[in-house]
């Protein structure tokens, strides 16, 4: 065997990828990937439910918590899922040993996936692997308890993954036609897992003209938090631009865009008919969307079998939008609310009445009712000048009780009061 052949074999084995499905949703996800024909990775199915494992085509199957669940499910209890997975920690560790990169996928909200995924991620981390979490959140109609379990499980999973992708099932409804079958709809989130894994597998295993390898992937994704991973393929006149746009825009991903990413790994694959101009146009889409501060690692792979198609694979990490938005929310929360009595003291007319003020202290000897009416008149004149478009102002006299009291005490001003009241009614009309 020549030295060159040895080097080629070493290259092929230099990075080992494993995809681990935890719980019913996770096992369904890897089964979908296997059917799509993704090779170059090892599949591991982990579940408490023996029936689910029997139907799975994974390379490795681990039934956890046999002593705890007796081969049944976790009963939608994350604590049971957690204890069951802990029970077989060493068995899982033996399978994940020597892995360079581990994808952990699960449907969050139930028992085994929610409780077990963080345990599996921690095991993968302990063997030195780069760990990527890809999980789904339940539909709203699945109930508050399941959603709370999902949120708690995701928060725990964050502690043990380098990058995390969250797919809310609710968004499936926003991107599919109403006539699409249920099986097709539920398989949609698995496409994100498939595209991400396939894209990274291609980056690692396929040598390029401008080559990127696992070291580049690790530098971008290690301890990076939220991640955007996508792959876009297109043909035709604007194929590079369209492929780039598809790669960075997935309506399934939760609250994340490429804008503000600090690190981007960009791998372009095409045949020899791919022009430099097309590469420039496609790459500009990524650059302009991310911003000039992003560190972009670029790779180019030649595959003649692509023919008229171009593929863009993008891994973007290092987002600060989540923390910034939470900071804005905090500032908003700390902003004092306007006192209720200030806004509701005079709930009339579509505008806030101003506090009546005595502008001239020399008028203190003028009876209260006349000072009040004078202030009202000024207020109406000011409000009338601010309101445009012919709106009719209808206003209730807020001082009715005070006028009644003044009538009793100061009968000598009865006629003047009537005249003044008539004047105010004329203004309101």
XYZ file of C-alpha atoms in Angstrom:
429
model
C 0.000 0.000 0.000
C 1.390 3.383 -0.976
C 1.847 6.265 1.454
C -0.703 8.235 -0.529
C -3.333 5.513 -0.046
C -2.606 5.511 3.692
C -3.014 9.272 3.845
C -6.347 9.035 2.012
C -7.659 6.431 4.455
C -6.483 8.510 7.435
C -8.326 11.498 5.986
C -11.543 9.514 5.689
C -11.327 8.385 9.307
C -10.079 11.688 10.686
C -13.510 12.850 11.859
C -16.200 10.529 13.148
C -19.762 11.805 13.158
C -22.579 10.225 15.135
C -26.258 11.163 15.146
C -28.103 10.173 18.321
C -31.887 10.106 18.469
C -33.263 10.168 22.013
C -36.879 9.215 22.725
C -39.678 8.648 20.229
C -39.211 11.902 18.313
C -35.436 11.524 18.127
C -35.644 7.929 16.910
C -38.145 8.947 14.234
C -35.759 11.691 13.122
C -32.795 9.402 12.534
C -35.003 6.823 10.818
C -36.027 9.574 8.402
C -32.372 10.453 7.774
C -31.477 6.845 7.047
C -34.313 6.603 4.514
C -33.057 9.775 2.814
C -29.774 7.958 2.165
C -27.376 9.982 4.301
C -24.109 8.078 4.664
C -20.768 8.794 6.326
C -22.247 8.971 9.833
C -23.170 6.427 12.508
C -26.699 6.348 13.880
C -27.583 5.683 17.507
C -31.177 5.168 18.705
C -31.861 5.538 22.439
C -35.264 4.909 23.982
C -37.091 3.377 26.922
C -39.742 1.963 24.575
C -38.669 -1.418 23.208
C -41.228 -1.386 20.369
C -39.859 1.862 18.929
C -36.311 0.492 18.935
C -37.332 -2.730 17.182
C -38.579 -0.745 14.172
C -35.494 1.479 13.951
C -32.672 0.947 11.426
C -29.904 2.617 13.468
C -26.389 1.164 13.672
C -26.625 1.108 17.466
C -29.756 0.671 19.592
C -29.797 1.283 23.323
C -32.810 0.450 25.447
C -32.388 2.499 28.614
C -34.008 2.123 32.018
C -35.159 -1.468 31.616
C -35.238 -1.896 35.380
C -37.149 1.353 35.777
C -39.715 1.274 32.951
C -39.853 -2.490 32.217
C -39.478 -1.838 28.493
C -42.303 0.683 28.318
C -42.147 4.421 27.713
C -41.362 7.090 30.301
C -45.001 8.131 30.607
C -44.254 11.697 29.453
C -42.296 12.251 32.677
C -38.885 13.887 32.082
C -37.616 12.717 35.470
C -38.246 9.100 34.479
C -36.468 9.718 31.159
C -33.534 11.282 32.967
C -33.159 8.441 35.478
C -33.572 5.806 32.765
C -30.789 7.333 30.653
C -28.520 7.730 33.689
C -29.063 4.044 34.409
C -27.268 3.142 31.164
C -24.716 5.943 31.057
C -21.726 3.624 30.643
C -23.338 1.742 27.773
C -23.977 5.017 25.930
C -20.470 6.261 26.676
C -18.994 3.125 25.143
C -20.820 3.802 21.868
C -19.937 7.508 21.762
C -16.250 7.028 22.597
C -13.822 8.354 19.966
C -16.524 10.513 18.351
C -15.406 13.858 16.964
C -18.883 15.284 16.491
C -22.212 14.178 17.952
C -25.646 15.407 16.928
C -28.250 14.928 19.656
C -31.825 15.142 18.431
C -35.069 14.806 20.362
C -38.657 15.935 20.508
C -38.922 18.021 23.671
C -41.926 17.947 25.973
C -42.300 14.223 26.596
C -40.390 11.904 28.903
C -37.397 10.092 27.412
C -36.312 12.785 24.945
C -36.756 15.707 27.335
C -35.080 14.044 30.294
C -32.575 11.935 28.381
C -31.202 14.344 25.737
C -29.242 16.482 28.252
C -27.726 13.311 29.742
C -26.662 12.029 26.315
C -25.202 15.448 25.451
C -23.206 15.494 28.694
C -21.840 12.021 27.920
C -20.831 13.121 24.409
C -19.139 16.169 25.903
C -17.261 14.018 28.392
C -15.617 12.009 25.589
C -14.362 15.207 23.937
C -16.841 15.455 21.066
C -18.225 18.608 19.526
C -21.914 18.414 20.477
C -24.765 19.861 18.411
C -28.339 19.781 19.693
C -31.288 19.827 17.284
C -34.654 19.626 19.035
C -38.313 20.388 18.420
C -40.855 22.156 20.620
C -44.446 20.876 20.893
C -47.539 22.282 19.247
C -49.525 24.764 21.311
C -52.510 22.419 21.424
C -50.388 19.806 23.219
C -50.913 21.793 26.389
C -49.151 24.073 28.823
C -47.531 21.292 30.848
C -45.841 19.744 27.824
C -44.574 23.142 26.674
C -43.189 23.895 30.144
C -41.439 20.509 30.176
C -39.970 21.299 26.755
C -38.666 24.714 27.827
C -37.096 23.261 30.970
C -35.483 20.446 28.969
C -34.077 22.874 26.393
C -32.592 25.060 29.120
C -30.878 22.039 30.649
C -29.654 20.841 27.254
C -28.004 24.215 26.577
C -25.481 23.487 29.331
C -24.023 20.494 27.481
C -24.081 21.434 23.782
C -21.734 23.607 21.772
C -24.488 24.723 19.412
C -28.255 24.403 19.577
C -31.007 24.535 16.960
C -34.627 24.737 18.147
C -37.519 23.993 15.778
C -41.029 24.880 17.011
C -43.547 22.411 15.564
C -46.063 25.252 15.457
C -44.156 26.753 12.526
C -44.859 23.713 10.387
C -48.379 25.055 9.938
C -47.009 28.334 8.560
C -45.008 26.828 5.710
C -47.162 23.963 4.461
C -50.276 23.941 2.349
C -53.405 22.860 4.205
C -53.744 19.844 1.906
C -50.367 18.359 2.907
C -50.686 15.039 4.720
C -49.893 14.696 8.416
C -46.993 12.275 7.877
C -45.310 14.679 5.452
C -45.837 17.590 7.839
C -44.360 15.802 10.849
C -41.330 14.804 8.770
C -40.590 18.433 7.839
C -38.405 19.247 10.903
C -36.306 16.177 10.100
C -35.204 17.954 6.915
C -33.379 20.537 9.041
C -31.471 17.778 10.840
C -30.766 16.013 7.558
C -29.523 19.127 5.752
C -27.334 20.194 8.672
C -25.754 16.778 9.077
C -25.304 16.216 5.345
C -23.766 19.652 4.908
C -21.251 19.113 7.682
C -20.495 15.565 6.518
C -19.707 16.923 3.043
C -17.472 19.634 4.499
C -15.508 17.122 6.544
C -15.270 14.172 4.153
C -15.076 15.761 0.686
C -11.761 17.483 -0.189
C -12.196 20.860 -1.828
C -10.330 23.206 -4.148
C -10.377 25.642 -1.243
C -10.591 23.116 1.554
C -12.301 23.390 4.916
C -12.177 20.523 7.380
C -13.320 19.454 10.833
C -10.900 21.863 12.500
C -12.728 24.735 10.789
C -16.102 23.323 11.831
C -14.935 23.019 15.427
C -13.551 26.561 15.500
C -16.904 27.945 14.337
C -19.206 25.794 16.477
C -17.271 25.189 19.692
C -19.105 26.810 22.652
C -21.056 28.988 20.227
C -24.574 28.824 21.661
C -27.352 29.443 19.148
C -26.554 28.245 15.633
C -27.946 28.619 12.158
C -27.169 25.735 9.842
C -28.633 25.470 6.400
C -28.086 24.139 2.931
C -29.531 25.618 -0.246
C -29.452 24.067 -3.714
C -30.550 25.771 -6.900
C -30.125 25.810 -10.664
C -30.844 28.308 -13.392
C -29.784 31.851 -14.157
C -29.507 33.081 -10.546
C -28.595 29.742 -9.000
C -25.849 30.980 -6.661
C -27.935 33.827 -5.255
C -30.972 31.584 -4.791
C -28.936 28.797 -3.158
C -27.346 31.277 -0.750
C -30.724 32.746 0.178
C -32.181 29.296 0.837
C -29.228 28.372 3.035
C -29.708 31.278 5.439
C -33.496 31.390 5.603
C -35.449 28.577 7.212
C -38.941 29.444 8.464
C -38.726 26.461 10.801
C -35.891 27.813 12.921
C -36.775 29.675 16.094
C -36.174 33.412 16.235
C -32.788 33.505 14.570
C -31.303 35.077 11.450
C -27.745 35.256 10.182
C -27.524 38.974 10.971
C -25.011 39.592 13.735
C -23.243 36.228 13.463
C -19.598 36.447 14.510
C -18.414 33.264 12.777
C -19.587 31.783 9.481
C -18.416 28.669 7.706
C -19.446 28.851 4.047
C -18.967 25.892 1.726
C -19.913 26.110 -1.962
C -20.226 23.018 -4.151
C -20.623 23.014 -7.916
C -19.320 21.600 -11.173
C -16.654 23.124 -13.418
C -19.259 25.365 -15.085
C -19.607 27.419 -11.886
C -18.142 30.850 -12.631
C -16.248 33.218 -10.361
C -18.945 35.829 -10.970
C -21.604 33.435 -9.639
C -19.531 32.696 -6.543
C -19.101 36.426 -5.955
C -22.854 37.068 -6.253
C -23.819 34.219 -3.933
C -21.179 35.024 -1.330
C -22.257 38.657 -1.331
C -25.733 37.537 -0.191
C -24.182 35.898 2.870
C -21.822 38.797 3.583
C -24.477 41.491 3.331
C -26.943 39.509 5.455
C -24.407 38.830 8.205
C -22.615 42.171 8.314
C -19.001 43.166 7.803
C -17.894 42.118 11.301
C -18.477 38.415 10.589
C -15.443 36.137 10.251
C -16.181 34.022 7.153
C -14.323 30.774 6.449
C -14.834 29.891 2.781
C -14.590 26.522 1.108
C -15.090 25.473 -2.531
C -15.734 21.892 -3.654
C -15.802 20.676 -7.253
C -18.338 17.928 -8.006
C -19.053 17.293 -11.669
C -22.183 15.326 -10.731
C -23.756 18.618 -9.599
C -24.159 19.486 -13.306
C -26.279 22.668 -13.415
C -26.838 22.811 -9.656
C -24.987 24.834 -7.023
C -25.047 24.048 -3.309
C -24.436 26.504 -0.469
C -23.857 25.154 3.037
C -23.755 27.747 5.817
C -22.952 27.358 9.515
C -23.341 30.611 11.430
C -22.708 31.053 15.156
C -21.783 33.621 17.781
C -25.064 35.498 17.813
C -25.615 38.285 20.330
C -29.227 39.103 19.346
C -30.739 36.978 22.108
C -28.836 38.705 24.904
C -29.341 42.129 23.369
C -33.067 41.642 23.031
C -33.300 40.437 26.602
C -31.427 43.559 27.657
C -33.958 45.707 25.836
C -36.761 43.821 27.519
C -35.120 44.423 30.857
C -34.877 48.138 30.203
C -38.511 48.204 29.189
C -39.447 46.322 32.309
C -37.550 48.787 34.476
C -39.220 51.801 32.886
C -41.729 53.100 35.421
C -45.327 52.988 34.364
C -47.312 56.150 34.250
C -49.501 56.392 37.356
C -52.953 55.102 36.635
C -54.672 58.057 38.255
C -52.787 60.436 35.976
C -54.108 58.834 32.805
C -57.595 58.028 33.999
C -58.463 61.078 36.051
C -60.422 62.542 33.132
C -61.236 59.667 30.726
C -62.889 61.834 28.096
C -62.730 63.058 24.543
C -59.766 61.029 23.198
C -57.097 63.296 24.730
C -55.671 63.712 28.208
C -56.887 66.723 30.107
C -54.136 68.757 31.672
C -53.989 69.554 35.361
C -55.770 72.845 36.067
C -53.358 75.458 37.305
C -53.830 78.924 38.806
C -51.767 81.147 36.575
C -52.272 84.402 38.474
C -52.165 84.415 42.248
C -53.885 87.799 42.253
C -57.090 86.048 41.138
C -57.377 84.080 44.362
C -60.069 86.457 45.530
C -62.193 85.536 42.495
C -64.775 82.858 43.351
C -63.623 79.335 42.576
C -66.262 78.652 39.969
C -65.081 81.522 37.754
C -61.436 80.563 38.067
C -62.384 76.974 37.141
C -64.437 78.064 34.160
C -61.631 80.317 32.958
C -59.189 77.412 33.091
C -61.676 75.175 31.282
C -62.051 77.735 28.526
C -58.281 77.930 27.980
C -58.040 74.175 28.028
C -60.755 73.751 25.397
C -59.171 76.405 23.195
C -55.795 74.623 23.394
C -57.290 71.190 22.737
C -59.364 72.547 19.872
C -56.227 73.898 18.184
C -54.548 70.470 18.423
C -57.424 68.488 16.925
C -57.669 68.499 13.152
C -59.942 66.906 10.601
C -63.313 68.126 11.891
C -63.657 65.725 14.840
C -66.522 66.648 17.160
C -65.424 67.004 20.776
C -67.936 65.674 23.259
C -67.051 66.302 26.853
C -68.627 65.646 30.183
C -68.425 68.413 32.810
C -66.060 66.998 35.437
C -66.908 69.776 37.844
C -70.641 69.174 37.983
C -70.614 68.371 41.680
C -68.532 71.445 42.456
C -70.951 73.656 40.514
C -73.858 72.242 42.477
C -72.082 73.063 45.704
C -71.274 76.578 44.522
C -74.912 77.109 43.544
C -75.987 76.480 47.110
C -73.337 78.675 48.672
C -73.308 81.563 46.200
C -76.798 82.147 44.856
C -75.804 85.655 43.882
C -73.776 84.198 40.993
C -76.602 82.014 39.697
C -77.282 84.060 36.581
C -73.589 84.389 35.737
C -73.142 80.659 36.171
C -75.938 79.925 33.729
C -74.407 82.312 31.198
C -71.004 80.686 31.596
C -72.477 77.197 31.272
C -74.206 78.237 28.061
C -70.877 79.550 26.787
C -69.168 76.208 27.481
C -71.925 74.249 25.751
C -71.526 76.433 22.696
C -67.807 75.637 22.634
C -68.453 71.898 22.923
C -70.945 72.005 20.093
